[in-house]
PDB file of C-alpha atoms in Angstrom:
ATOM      1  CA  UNK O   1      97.364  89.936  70.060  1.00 63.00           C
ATOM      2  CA  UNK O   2      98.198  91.553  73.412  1.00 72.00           C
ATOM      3  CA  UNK O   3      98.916  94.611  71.869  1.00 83.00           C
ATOM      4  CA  UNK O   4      95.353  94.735  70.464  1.00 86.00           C
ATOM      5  CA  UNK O   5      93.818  93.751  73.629  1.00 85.00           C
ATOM      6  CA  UNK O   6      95.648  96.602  75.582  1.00 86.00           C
ATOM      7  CA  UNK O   7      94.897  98.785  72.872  1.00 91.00           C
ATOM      8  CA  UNK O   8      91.386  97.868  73.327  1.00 91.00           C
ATOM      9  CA  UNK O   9      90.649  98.635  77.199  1.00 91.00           C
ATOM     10  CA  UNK O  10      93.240 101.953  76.536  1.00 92.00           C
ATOM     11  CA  UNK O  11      90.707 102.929  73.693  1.00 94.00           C
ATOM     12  CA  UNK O  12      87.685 102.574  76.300  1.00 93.00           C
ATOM     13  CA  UNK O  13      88.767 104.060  79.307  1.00 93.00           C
ATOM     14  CA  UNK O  14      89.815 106.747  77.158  1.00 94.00           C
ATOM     15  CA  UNK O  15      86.069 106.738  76.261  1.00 94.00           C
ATOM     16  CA  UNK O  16      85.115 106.690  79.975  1.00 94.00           C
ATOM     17  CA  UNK O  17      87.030 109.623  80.539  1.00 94.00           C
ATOM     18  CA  UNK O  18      86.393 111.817  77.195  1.00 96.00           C
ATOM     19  CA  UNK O  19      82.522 111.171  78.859  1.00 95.00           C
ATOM     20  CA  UNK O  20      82.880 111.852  82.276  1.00 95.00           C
ATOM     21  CA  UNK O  21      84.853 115.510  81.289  1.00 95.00           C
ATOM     22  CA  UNK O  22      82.436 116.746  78.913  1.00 95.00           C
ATOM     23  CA  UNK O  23      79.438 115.511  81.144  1.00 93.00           C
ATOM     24  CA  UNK O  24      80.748 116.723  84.600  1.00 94.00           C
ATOM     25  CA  UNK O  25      84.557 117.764  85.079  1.00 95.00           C
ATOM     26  CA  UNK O  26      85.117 120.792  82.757  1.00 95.00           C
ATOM     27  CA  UNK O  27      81.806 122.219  84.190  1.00 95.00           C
ATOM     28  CA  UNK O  28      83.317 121.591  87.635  1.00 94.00           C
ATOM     29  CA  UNK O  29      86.635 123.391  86.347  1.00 96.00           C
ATOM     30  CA  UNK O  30      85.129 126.013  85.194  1.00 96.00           C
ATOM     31  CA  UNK O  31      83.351 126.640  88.735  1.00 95.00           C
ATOM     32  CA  UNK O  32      86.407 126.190  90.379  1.00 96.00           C
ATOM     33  CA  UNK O  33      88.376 128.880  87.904  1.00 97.00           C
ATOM     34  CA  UNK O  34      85.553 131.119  88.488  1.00 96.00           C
ATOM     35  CA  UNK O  35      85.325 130.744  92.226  1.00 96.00           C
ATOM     36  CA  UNK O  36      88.826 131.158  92.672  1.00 96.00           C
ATOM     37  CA  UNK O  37      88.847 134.690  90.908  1.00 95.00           C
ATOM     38  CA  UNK O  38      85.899 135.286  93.558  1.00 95.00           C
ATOM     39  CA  UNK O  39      88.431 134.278  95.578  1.00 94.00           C
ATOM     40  CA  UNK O  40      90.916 137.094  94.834  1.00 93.00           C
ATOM     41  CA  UNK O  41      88.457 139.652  93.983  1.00 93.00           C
ATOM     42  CA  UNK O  42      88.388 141.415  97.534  1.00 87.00           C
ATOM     43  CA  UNK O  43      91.455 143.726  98.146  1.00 90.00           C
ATOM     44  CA  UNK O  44      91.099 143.288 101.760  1.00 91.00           C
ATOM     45  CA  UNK O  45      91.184 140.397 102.365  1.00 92.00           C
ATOM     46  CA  UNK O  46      94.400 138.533 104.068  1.00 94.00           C
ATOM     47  CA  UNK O  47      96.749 136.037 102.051  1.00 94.00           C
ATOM     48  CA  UNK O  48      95.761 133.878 104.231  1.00 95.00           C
ATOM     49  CA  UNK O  49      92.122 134.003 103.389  1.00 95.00           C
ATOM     50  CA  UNK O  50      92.541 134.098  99.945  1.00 95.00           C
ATOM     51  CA  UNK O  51      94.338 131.084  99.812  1.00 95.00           C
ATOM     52  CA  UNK O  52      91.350 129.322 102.180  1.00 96.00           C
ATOM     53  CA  UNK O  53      89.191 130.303  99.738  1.00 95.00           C
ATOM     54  CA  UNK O  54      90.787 128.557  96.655  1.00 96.00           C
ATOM     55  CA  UNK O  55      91.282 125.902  98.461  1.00 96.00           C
ATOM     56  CA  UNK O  56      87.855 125.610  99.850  1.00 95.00           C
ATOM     57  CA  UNK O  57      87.148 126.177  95.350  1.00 96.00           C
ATOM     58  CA  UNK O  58      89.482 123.391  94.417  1.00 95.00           C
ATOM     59  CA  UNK O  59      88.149 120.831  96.284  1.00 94.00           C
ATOM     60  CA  UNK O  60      84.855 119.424  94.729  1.00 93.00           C
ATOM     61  CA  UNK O  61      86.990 119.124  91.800  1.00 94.00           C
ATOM     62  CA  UNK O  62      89.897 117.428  93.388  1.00 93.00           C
ATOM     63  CA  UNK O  63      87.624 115.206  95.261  1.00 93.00           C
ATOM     64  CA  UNK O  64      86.027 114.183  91.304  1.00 94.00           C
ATOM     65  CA  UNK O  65      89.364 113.707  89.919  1.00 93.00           C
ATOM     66  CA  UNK O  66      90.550 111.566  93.033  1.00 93.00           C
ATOM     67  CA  UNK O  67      87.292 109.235  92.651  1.00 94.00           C
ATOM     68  CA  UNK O  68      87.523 109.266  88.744  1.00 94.00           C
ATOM     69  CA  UNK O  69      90.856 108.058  88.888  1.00 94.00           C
ATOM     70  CA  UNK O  70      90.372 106.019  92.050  1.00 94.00           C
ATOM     71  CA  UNK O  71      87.280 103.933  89.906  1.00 94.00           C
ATOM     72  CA  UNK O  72      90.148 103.617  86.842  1.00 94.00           C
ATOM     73  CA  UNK O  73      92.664 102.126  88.837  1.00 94.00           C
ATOM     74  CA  UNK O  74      90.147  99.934  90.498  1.00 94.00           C
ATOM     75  CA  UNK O  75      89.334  98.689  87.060  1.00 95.00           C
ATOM     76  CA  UNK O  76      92.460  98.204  85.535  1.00 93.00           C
ATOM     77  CA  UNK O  77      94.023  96.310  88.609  1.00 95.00           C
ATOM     78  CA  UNK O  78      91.042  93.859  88.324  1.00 95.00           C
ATOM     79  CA  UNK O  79      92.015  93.000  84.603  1.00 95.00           C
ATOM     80  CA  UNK O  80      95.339  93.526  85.794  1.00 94.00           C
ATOM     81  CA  UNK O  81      94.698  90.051  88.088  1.00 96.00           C
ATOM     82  CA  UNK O  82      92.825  88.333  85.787  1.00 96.00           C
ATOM     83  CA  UNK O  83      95.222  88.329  83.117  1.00 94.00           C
ATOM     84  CA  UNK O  84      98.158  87.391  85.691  1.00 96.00           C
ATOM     85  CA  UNK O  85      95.568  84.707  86.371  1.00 96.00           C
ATOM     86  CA  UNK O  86      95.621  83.452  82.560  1.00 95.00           C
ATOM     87  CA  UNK O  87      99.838  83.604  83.053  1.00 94.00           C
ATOM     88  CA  UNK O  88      99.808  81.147  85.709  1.00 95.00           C
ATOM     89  CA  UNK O  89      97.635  79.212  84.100  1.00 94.00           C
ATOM     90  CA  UNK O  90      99.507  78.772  81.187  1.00 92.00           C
ATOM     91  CA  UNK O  91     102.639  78.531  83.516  1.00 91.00           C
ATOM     92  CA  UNK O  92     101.214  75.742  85.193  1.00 90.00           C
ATOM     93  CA  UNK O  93     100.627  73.733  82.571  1.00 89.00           C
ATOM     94  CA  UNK O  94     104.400  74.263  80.824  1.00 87.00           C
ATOM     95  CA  UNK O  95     105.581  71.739  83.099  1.00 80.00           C
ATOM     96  CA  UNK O  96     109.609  71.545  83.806  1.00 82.00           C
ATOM     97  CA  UNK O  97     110.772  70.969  79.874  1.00 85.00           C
ATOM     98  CA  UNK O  98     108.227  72.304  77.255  1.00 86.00           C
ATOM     99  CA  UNK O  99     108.435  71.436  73.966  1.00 91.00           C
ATOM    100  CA  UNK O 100     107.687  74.065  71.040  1.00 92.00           C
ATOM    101  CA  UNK O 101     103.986  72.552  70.861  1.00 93.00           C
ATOM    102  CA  UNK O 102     103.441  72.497  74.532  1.00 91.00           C
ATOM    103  CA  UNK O 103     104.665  76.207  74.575  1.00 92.00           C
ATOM    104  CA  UNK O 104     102.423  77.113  71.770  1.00 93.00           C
ATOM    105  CA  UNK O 105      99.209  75.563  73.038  1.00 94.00           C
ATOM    106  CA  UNK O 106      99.354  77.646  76.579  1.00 93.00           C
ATOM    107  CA  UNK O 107     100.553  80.429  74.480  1.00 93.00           C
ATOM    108  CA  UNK O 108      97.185  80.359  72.485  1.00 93.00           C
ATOM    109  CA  UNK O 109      95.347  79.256  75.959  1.00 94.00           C
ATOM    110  CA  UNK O 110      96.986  82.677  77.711  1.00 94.00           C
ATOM    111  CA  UNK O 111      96.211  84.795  74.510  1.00 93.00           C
ATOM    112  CA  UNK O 112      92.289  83.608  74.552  1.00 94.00           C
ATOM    113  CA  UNK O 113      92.094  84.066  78.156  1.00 95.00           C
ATOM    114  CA  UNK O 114      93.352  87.343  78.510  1.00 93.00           C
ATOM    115  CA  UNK O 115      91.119  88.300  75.323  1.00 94.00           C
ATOM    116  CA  UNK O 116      88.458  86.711  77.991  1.00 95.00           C
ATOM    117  CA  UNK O 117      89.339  89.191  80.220  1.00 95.00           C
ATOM    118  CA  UNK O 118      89.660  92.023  78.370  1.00 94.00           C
ATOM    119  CA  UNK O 119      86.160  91.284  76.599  1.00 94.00           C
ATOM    120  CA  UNK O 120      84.926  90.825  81.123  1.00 95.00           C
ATOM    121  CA  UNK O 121      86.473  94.448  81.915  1.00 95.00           C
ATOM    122  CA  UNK O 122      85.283  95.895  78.669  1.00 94.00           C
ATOM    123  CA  UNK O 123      81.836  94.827  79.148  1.00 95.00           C
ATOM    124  CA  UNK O 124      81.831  96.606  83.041  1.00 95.00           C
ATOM    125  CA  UNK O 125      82.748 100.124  81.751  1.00 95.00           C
ATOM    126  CA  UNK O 126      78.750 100.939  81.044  1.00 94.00           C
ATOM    127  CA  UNK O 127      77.675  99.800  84.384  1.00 94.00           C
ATOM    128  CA  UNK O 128      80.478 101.651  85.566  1.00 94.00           C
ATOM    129  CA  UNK O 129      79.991 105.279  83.883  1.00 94.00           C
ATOM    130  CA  UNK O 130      76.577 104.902  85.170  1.00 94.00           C
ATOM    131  CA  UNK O 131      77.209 104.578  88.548  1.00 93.00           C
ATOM    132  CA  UNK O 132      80.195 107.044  88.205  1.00 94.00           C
ATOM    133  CA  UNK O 133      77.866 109.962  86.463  1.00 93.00           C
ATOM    134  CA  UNK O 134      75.414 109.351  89.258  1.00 93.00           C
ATOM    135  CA  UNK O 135      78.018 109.850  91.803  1.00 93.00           C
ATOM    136  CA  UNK O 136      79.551 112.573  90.380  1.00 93.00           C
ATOM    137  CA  UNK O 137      76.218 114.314  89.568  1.00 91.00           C
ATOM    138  CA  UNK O 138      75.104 114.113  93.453  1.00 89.00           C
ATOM    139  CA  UNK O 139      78.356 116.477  94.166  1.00 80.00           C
ATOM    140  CA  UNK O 140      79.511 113.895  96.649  1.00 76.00           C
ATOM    141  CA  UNK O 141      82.402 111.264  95.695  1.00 67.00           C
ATOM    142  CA  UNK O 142      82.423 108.493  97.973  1.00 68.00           C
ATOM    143  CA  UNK O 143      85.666 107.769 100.003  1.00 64.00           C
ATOM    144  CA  UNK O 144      88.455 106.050  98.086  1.00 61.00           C
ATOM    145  CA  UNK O 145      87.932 102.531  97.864  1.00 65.00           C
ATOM    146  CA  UNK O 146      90.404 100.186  99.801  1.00 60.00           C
ATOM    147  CA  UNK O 147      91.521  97.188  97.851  1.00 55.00           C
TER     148      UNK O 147
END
């Protein structure tokens, strides 16, 4: 069942990110491949400059990729507590010397909540591409959150 659950939440951000590259990220990679030939276009210009100026190219789209995966990780270490949440539970209530019953029942317990929590997460990822494609469509990725 934990298998299907990860499966699940893989499947989706998967989604998320399939979304977020068609919508925004290849067009920014494109920019940034044809800026950078700008870049190298001028015969004049020093090393030095050239590299400046693919740097200067690269880093709207580095700054995209840093958020989208900064938002991801953000995500996943939420469910990520949550389900260690659901362990302790179940933990908690194995007491010192279990018996096959006892460790069956918090084995179904952990198993529905962390289906709980999966179904929680799964159920942000809208709200979340929203806010994500409005971010990334103002050309301005916020800071990387701190946790």
């Amino acid at each position: 069942m934990v298998e299907a659950q990860r499966f699940r939440i893989e499947q989706e951000m998967t989604n998320l990110v399939n979304e977020l590259d068609k919508s925004y990220l290849r067009k920014m990679q494109g920019d940034m491949h044809r800026c950078a030939a700008q870049c190298c276009d001028d015969p004049n210009s020093s090393l030095e400059r050239v590299h400046g100026c693919i740097d200067n190219c690269t880093a709207p789209l580095n700054q995209a990729n840093n958020y989208v995966q900064n938002e991801i990780n953000h995500l996943q270490n939420r469910l990520q507590r949550c389900v260690m949440d659901c362990n302790d539970a179940a933990r908690d209530k194995l007491g010192a010397d279990p018996n096959q019953q006892t460790i069956d029942k918090c084995t179904i317990e952990f198993e529905n909540c962390a289906v709980k929590c999966v179904d929680k997460h799964i159920g942000i990822i809208p709200s979340m591409m929203k806010t994500m494609k409005k971010v990334l469509a103002s050309g301005k990725p916020p800071p990387p959150r701190s946790e």
